[in-house]
Short mmCIF file of C-alpha atoms and ligand atoms in Angstrom, two decimals:
data_model
loop_
_atom_site.label_atom_id
_atom_site.label_comp_id
_atom_site.label_asym_id
_atom_site.label_seq_id
_atom_site.Cartn_x
_atom_site.Cartn_y
_atom_site.Cartn_z
CA MET A 5 183.41 4.00 191.51
CA LYS A 6 184.43 4.12 187.87
CA THR A 7 184.26 7.72 186.75
CA ILE A 8 185.73 10.83 188.36
CA GLY A 9 184.88 14.35 187.22
CA VAL A 10 187.59 16.98 187.75
CA ILE A 11 186.62 20.65 187.75
CA GLY A 12 189.51 22.98 186.96
CA ALA A 13 192.42 21.98 184.72
CA GLY A 14 195.15 24.12 186.25
CA GLN A 15 198.23 22.81 188.06
CA MET A 16 196.29 20.80 190.65
CA GLY A 17 193.29 19.76 188.54
CA SER A 18 195.45 18.34 185.77
CA GLY A 19 197.62 16.54 188.32
CA ILE A 20 194.54 15.01 189.95
CA ALA A 21 193.14 13.99 186.54
CA GLN A 22 196.46 12.29 185.73
CA VAL A 23 196.55 10.42 189.04
CA ALA A 24 192.94 9.28 188.60
CA ALA A 25 193.47 8.12 184.99
CA VAL A 26 196.68 6.24 185.82
CA SER A 27 194.82 4.51 188.68
CA GLY A 28 192.22 3.10 186.32
CA TYR A 29 189.39 5.63 186.60
CA SER A 30 187.64 7.25 183.64
CA VAL A 31 188.07 11.00 183.98
CA LEU A 32 185.89 13.88 182.81
CA LEU A 33 188.09 16.98 182.87
CA TYR A 34 186.42 20.39 182.73
CA ASP A 35 187.72 23.95 182.86
CA ALA A 36 185.55 27.05 182.61
CA PHE A 37 188.09 28.68 180.28
CA PRO A 38 187.82 27.21 176.76
CA GLY A 39 190.88 25.30 175.58
CA VAL A 40 192.48 24.99 179.04
CA ALA A 41 191.38 21.39 179.64
CA ALA A 42 192.55 20.30 176.17
CA LYS A 43 195.96 21.92 176.82
CA ALA A 44 196.13 20.18 180.20
CA LEU A 45 195.46 16.85 178.51
CA SER A 46 198.37 17.45 176.09
CA ARG A 47 200.63 18.28 179.08
CA ILE A 48 199.52 15.11 180.88
CA GLN A 49 200.26 13.07 177.77
CA ALA A 50 203.73 14.63 177.40
CA GLY A 51 204.47 13.96 181.10
CA LEU A 52 203.37 10.33 180.86
CA GLU A 53 205.38 9.81 177.66
CA LYS A 54 208.47 10.96 179.61
CA GLN A 55 207.71 8.24 182.17
CA VAL A 56 207.62 5.73 179.29
CA ASP A 57 210.98 7.03 177.99
CA LYS A 58 212.46 6.55 181.47
CA GLY A 59 211.17 2.97 181.52
CA ARG A 60 208.87 3.69 184.47
CA MET A 61 205.63 3.03 182.59
CA THR A 62 204.67 0.89 179.61
CA LEU A 63 203.47 2.56 176.43
CA ALA A 64 200.20 0.63 176.74
CA ALA A 65 199.60 1.99 180.26
CA CYS A 66 200.42 5.51 179.07
CA ASP A 67 198.00 5.22 176.13
CA ALA A 68 195.29 3.77 178.35
CA ALA A 69 195.63 6.62 180.87
CA VAL A 70 195.47 9.29 178.15
CA ALA A 71 192.47 7.58 176.53
CA ALA A 72 190.73 7.47 179.93
CA ILE A 73 190.58 11.28 180.09
CA THR A 74 187.75 13.01 178.23
CA VAL A 75 187.62 16.78 177.98
CA ALA A 76 184.14 17.79 179.12
CA ASP A 77 182.62 20.81 177.39
CA THR A 78 180.31 21.70 180.25
CA LEU A 79 180.23 21.47 184.02
CA GLU A 80 177.05 19.40 183.70
CA GLN A 81 178.87 16.84 181.55
CA ALA A 82 181.72 16.61 184.08
CA ALA A 83 179.18 16.08 186.86
CA GLN A 84 178.08 12.75 185.29
CA ALA A 85 180.44 10.80 187.55
CA GLU A 86 180.31 8.97 190.88
CA LEU A 87 182.84 11.42 192.34
CA VAL A 88 183.55 15.00 191.32
CA VAL A 89 186.74 16.66 192.56
CA GLU A 90 186.75 20.44 192.34
CA ALA A 91 190.14 22.13 191.89
CA ALA A 92 189.21 25.67 190.90
CA ILE A 93 190.78 28.83 192.32
CA GLU A 94 190.63 29.57 196.05
CA LYS A 95 187.59 31.85 196.22
CA ALA A 96 184.82 30.82 198.59
CA GLU A 97 182.01 32.45 196.58
CA LEU A 98 183.15 30.79 193.35
CA LYS A 99 183.43 27.38 195.00
CA LYS A 100 179.94 27.76 196.48
CA GLU A 101 178.52 28.65 193.06
CA LEU A 102 180.28 25.63 191.52
CA PHE A 103 179.00 23.28 194.22
CA ALA A 104 175.44 24.58 193.86
CA ALA A 105 175.64 23.89 190.09
CA LEU A 106 177.25 20.47 190.63
CA ASP A 107 174.56 19.59 193.17
CA LYS A 108 171.89 20.28 190.54
CA ALA A 109 173.68 18.46 187.71
CA ALA A 110 175.02 15.35 189.46
CA GLY A 111 173.14 12.16 190.28
CA PRO A 112 171.83 11.85 193.85
CA ASP A 113 174.61 9.48 194.98
CA THR A 114 177.52 11.45 193.56
CA ILE A 115 180.12 12.55 196.10
CA LEU A 116 181.31 16.13 195.68
CA ALA A 117 184.88 16.73 196.85
CA SER A 118 186.94 19.89 196.97
CA ASN A 119 190.71 20.17 196.72
CA THR A 120 190.52 23.43 198.68
CA SER A 121 193.60 24.26 200.71
CA SER A 122 191.96 26.80 202.98
CA ILE A 123 188.21 27.20 202.59
CA SER A 124 185.80 25.60 205.05
CA LEU A 125 184.23 22.41 203.71
CA THR A 126 181.21 23.06 205.88
CA GLU A 127 180.72 26.42 204.16
CA ILE A 128 181.14 24.88 200.68
CA ALA A 129 178.68 22.09 201.59
CA SER A 130 176.09 24.67 202.67
CA ALA A 131 175.64 25.57 198.97
CA THR A 132 174.34 22.05 198.28
CA GLY A 133 171.45 19.87 199.37
CA ARG A 134 173.82 16.95 200.07
CA ALA A 135 176.16 18.12 202.84
CA ASP A 136 176.62 14.48 203.91
CA LYS A 137 178.25 13.79 200.52
CA VAL A 138 180.57 16.80 200.48
CA ILE A 139 184.16 16.21 201.56
CA GLY A 140 187.68 17.60 201.26
CA MET A 141 190.23 15.78 199.14
CA HIS A 142 193.37 17.85 199.46
CA PHE A 143 196.19 16.83 197.12
CA PHE A 144 199.71 18.24 197.29
CA ASN A 145 201.78 19.85 194.58
CA PRO A 146 202.96 18.18 192.34
CA ALA A 147 199.95 15.87 192.69
CA PRO A 148 201.37 12.98 190.62
CA VAL A 149 204.42 12.81 192.91
CA MET A 150 203.26 13.72 196.41
CA LYS A 151 201.96 10.74 198.37
CA LEU A 152 199.51 12.45 200.70
CA VAL A 153 195.83 13.23 200.35
CA GLU A 154 194.26 14.99 203.33
CA VAL A 155 190.64 13.91 203.66
CA ILE A 156 188.60 16.61 205.37
CA LYS A 157 185.39 15.96 207.19
CA GLY A 158 182.91 18.83 207.08
CA TYR A 159 180.30 19.29 209.81
CA SER A 160 177.80 16.95 208.10
CA THR A 161 180.08 14.64 206.06
CA SER A 162 178.90 11.05 206.59
CA GLN A 163 181.10 8.11 207.54
CA ASP A 164 180.01 6.36 204.30
CA THR A 165 181.40 9.29 202.30
CA ILE A 166 184.67 9.23 204.27
CA ASP A 167 185.02 5.46 203.73
CA ALA A 168 184.36 5.79 199.98
CA ILE A 169 186.98 8.52 199.60
CA MET A 170 189.56 6.63 201.68
CA ALA A 171 189.09 3.70 199.26
CA VAL A 172 189.64 5.99 196.25
CA VAL A 173 192.81 7.42 197.82
CA GLU A 174 194.09 3.89 198.44
CA LYS A 175 193.33 2.87 194.84
CA MET A 176 195.31 5.93 193.72
CA GLY A 177 198.28 4.52 195.64
CA LYS A 178 198.33 7.48 198.02
CA ILE A 179 198.37 7.82 201.81
CA SER A 180 195.36 9.43 203.48
CA VAL A 181 195.03 11.31 206.75
CA LEU A 182 191.72 12.47 208.17
CA ALA A 183 191.48 16.08 209.33
CA LEU A 184 188.67 18.08 210.84
CA ASP A 185 187.38 21.16 209.07
CA LYS A 186 189.57 23.71 210.88
CA ALA A 187 191.41 26.38 208.91
CA GLY A 188 194.58 25.06 207.23
CA PHE A 189 193.64 21.46 208.10
CA ILE A 190 196.92 19.73 209.07
CA VAL A 191 199.59 20.40 206.45
CA ASN A 192 198.91 24.03 205.59
CA ARG A 193 198.50 24.98 209.25
CA ALA A 194 202.00 23.70 209.93
CA LEU A 195 203.70 24.43 206.59
CA ASP A 196 202.42 27.82 205.47
CA PRO A 197 203.42 29.79 208.61
CA MET A 198 206.96 28.45 208.01
CA LEU A 199 206.90 29.64 204.39
CA ASN A 200 205.47 33.01 205.52
CA GLU A 201 208.23 33.31 208.15
CA ALA A 202 210.87 32.72 205.46
CA ILE A 203 209.38 35.65 203.51
CA PHE A 204 209.49 37.85 206.65
CA MET A 205 213.17 36.90 207.00
CA LEU A 206 213.89 37.83 203.39
CA GLU A 207 212.16 41.17 203.94
CA GLU A 208 214.21 41.82 207.10
CA GLY A 209 217.44 40.98 205.27
CA VAL A 210 218.25 38.05 207.55
CA GLY A 211 219.48 36.16 204.49
CA THR A 212 219.35 36.17 200.71
CA VAL A 213 216.83 34.05 198.79
CA GLU A 214 219.53 31.43 198.18
CA ASP A 215 220.79 31.46 201.79
CA ILE A 216 217.31 31.08 203.29
CA ASP A 217 216.54 28.20 200.92
CA ASN A 218 219.91 26.52 201.41
CA ALA A 219 219.57 26.86 205.19
CA MET A 220 216.34 24.86 205.23
CA LYS A 221 217.48 22.43 202.52
CA TYR A 222 220.77 21.51 204.10
CA GLY A 223 219.96 22.31 207.73
CA CYS A 224 216.66 20.46 207.85
CA ASN A 225 216.86 18.12 204.86
CA HIS A 226 213.82 19.70 203.18
CA PRO A 227 213.67 18.66 199.49
CA MET A 228 213.45 22.31 198.46
CA GLY A 229 213.82 25.62 200.28
CA PRO A 230 210.74 27.53 201.54
CA LEU A 231 211.00 30.29 198.93
CA ALA A 232 211.37 27.83 196.04
CA LEU A 233 208.44 25.87 197.46
CA THR A 234 206.33 29.05 197.69
CA ASP A 235 207.15 29.67 194.01
CA LEU A 236 206.06 26.11 193.18
CA ILE A 237 202.77 26.31 195.09
CA GLY A 238 202.00 29.88 194.00
CA LEU A 239 202.36 33.04 196.11
CA ASP A 240 198.65 33.77 195.64
CA VAL A 241 197.77 30.37 197.12
CA ILE A 242 200.02 30.92 200.16
CA LEU A 243 198.59 34.41 200.69
CA ALA A 244 195.03 33.02 200.49
CA VAL A 245 195.82 30.37 203.12
CA MET A 246 197.58 32.85 205.44
CA GLU A 247 194.62 35.25 205.19
CA VAL A 248 192.22 32.47 206.16
CA LEU A 249 194.45 31.35 209.08
CA TYR A 250 194.79 34.98 210.30
CA ARG A 251 191.05 35.62 210.03
CA GLU A 252 189.84 32.31 211.48
CA TYR A 253 192.23 32.07 214.46
CA GLY A 254 192.61 35.84 215.03
CA ASP A 255 196.22 35.27 216.06
CA SER A 256 198.92 37.68 214.85
CA LYS A 257 201.32 34.79 214.34
CA TYR A 258 199.46 34.15 211.07
CA ARG A 259 199.84 37.73 209.73
CA PRO A 260 200.81 37.49 206.02
CA ALA A 261 204.28 38.93 205.30
CA PRO A 262 203.89 42.36 203.63
CA LEU A 263 206.39 41.29 200.93
CA LEU A 264 204.15 38.32 200.07
CA ARG A 265 201.17 40.64 199.63
CA LYS A 266 203.25 43.09 197.57
CA MET A 267 204.52 40.38 195.22
CA VAL A 268 201.01 39.00 194.68
CA ARG A 269 199.82 42.53 193.82
CA ALA A 270 202.70 42.79 191.34
CA GLY A 271 201.60 39.54 189.67
CA LYS A 272 204.80 37.73 190.72
CA LEU A 273 203.02 34.51 191.64
CA GLY A 274 205.93 32.11 191.22
CA LYS A 275 206.60 29.41 188.64
CA LYS A 276 203.21 29.73 186.94
CA THR A 277 203.81 33.40 186.02
CA GLY A 278 207.52 32.98 185.25
CA GLU A 279 208.69 34.92 188.30
CA GLY A 280 208.43 34.79 192.08
CA PHE A 281 211.45 34.68 194.37
CA TYR A 282 213.25 33.14 191.38
CA LYS A 283 212.92 33.68 187.62
CA TYR A 284 211.75 30.73 185.45
N1 3HC B 303 204.55 16.95 187.81
C1 3HC B 303 204.81 15.64 187.69
N2 3HC B 303 205.96 15.08 188.10
C2 3HC B 303 206.91 15.88 188.62
C3 3HC B 303 206.72 17.27 188.76
C4 3HC B 303 205.47 17.79 188.32
N3 3HC B 303 205.19 19.09 188.44
N4 3HC B 303 207.82 17.79 189.32
C5 3HC B 303 208.69 16.78 189.50
N5 3HC B 303 208.13 15.63 189.09
C6 3HC B 303 208.72 14.31 189.14
C7 3HC B 303 209.89 14.21 188.21
O1 3HC B 303 209.50 13.83 186.91
C8 3HC B 303 210.70 13.10 188.86
O2 3HC B 303 210.11 11.86 188.53
P1 3HC B 303 211.01 10.60 188.20
O3 3HC B 303 211.73 10.29 189.47
O4 3HC B 303 210.00 9.57 187.82
O5 3HC B 303 211.92 11.01 187.09
C9 3HC B 303 210.44 13.29 190.36
O6 3HC B 303 209.24 14.08 190.45
C10 3HC B 303 211.56 14.01 191.03
O7 3HC B 303 211.74 15.24 190.36
P2 3HC B 303 213.15 15.92 190.10
O8 3HC B 303 214.21 14.88 190.03
O9 3HC B 303 213.01 16.87 188.95
O10 3HC B 303 213.36 16.88 191.31
P3 3HC B 303 213.37 16.58 192.84
O11 3HC B 303 213.94 15.27 193.19
O12 3HC B 303 213.92 17.81 193.45
O13 3HC B 303 211.81 16.52 193.22
C11 3HC B 303 209.88 17.59 194.01
C12 3HC B 303 210.95 17.54 192.92
C13 3HC B 303 209.10 16.29 194.02
C14 3HC B 303 208.96 18.74 193.67
C15 3HC B 303 210.63 17.77 195.39
O14 3HC B 303 211.48 18.88 195.33
C16 3HC B 303 209.67 17.96 196.54
O15 3HC B 303 209.14 17.01 197.10
N6 3HC B 303 209.43 19.24 196.95
C17 3HC B 303 208.53 19.56 198.01
C18 3HC B 303 207.14 19.61 197.45
C19 3HC B 303 206.11 19.90 198.52
O16 3HC B 303 206.40 20.10 199.69
N7 3HC B 303 204.84 19.92 198.09
C20 3HC B 303 203.73 20.19 198.97
C21 3HC B 303 203.36 21.62 198.84
S1 3HC B 303 202.03 22.05 199.91
C22 3HC B 303 200.70 21.90 198.93
O17 3HC B 303 200.76 21.57 197.78
C23 3HC B 303 199.39 22.21 199.57
C24 3HC B 303 198.71 23.37 198.95
O18 3HC B 303 197.40 23.44 199.44
C25 3HC B 303 199.39 24.69 199.26
#
């Protein structure tokens, strides 16, 4: 594989594009909103230049990675790759529409991957005529830093597709784990109920934002507290995952915290909107 298409140039899509470019792939970066992919490319360049300043990367490697990313003007252009990784917003209908369009535009051997954190890969694959070549490639935020990629096998994903993706993950210098297509996969099924519980505790007045975060930071050695992490990931993303867990397993332990829902309705989505549990 030489070229990777990335669909969606938000937080995750731009991180994935950066990881792919730094690992030696050519990248076609597309976002449906005009100008967003070009802005993401500038952000990637600025981030890589900081790595050069810190002496962690050579200027030549930085320039090569930036030059490896092309902003694609259309989805069809971005589909001209051996692997396409979709990182659009978490809406099943939208992802299915995107995959149907990618299926039409891409060559017959192209693997179509989704970075979904909560939507069934089997359902996404049903929008294509190549379910054996549809797979989950779930990166973690911030993608350039976090080591893990969860590889998710849909109902019809072939072993050849899994092997090809495992090789890409290895070339990216990341660790892979294989998960079945069950809601939340591995990480979000374990992590998000903990984040949701922290929000319940805040609502009940068990502790302040700072105390809840400090408790988990210094009591459990987590790199950041659950409320700060929810701000980093995005409250809308956590709500979407909790809703899927609640619906799919039908267990009240996954009920989204009412405060989470209220803050999403108020547009307080965390770092990306300038305010969540903290102000940025
Ligand atoms: N993009 C690129 N690099 C970043 C970054 C970003 N958004 N944020 C931090 N970094 C880099 C910094 O540049 C720094 O790199 P350097 O060592 O080369 O200088 C390094 O990460 C460490 O950053 P800082 O010194 O600023 O801060 P910390 O040491 O506190 O690390 C952190 C920041 C890596 C975000 C750390 O706090 C952490 O690991 N937090 C937990 C993150 C986590 O759990 N993510 C998973 C979320 S779940 C998910 O994404 C799934 C989804 O489906 C919901």
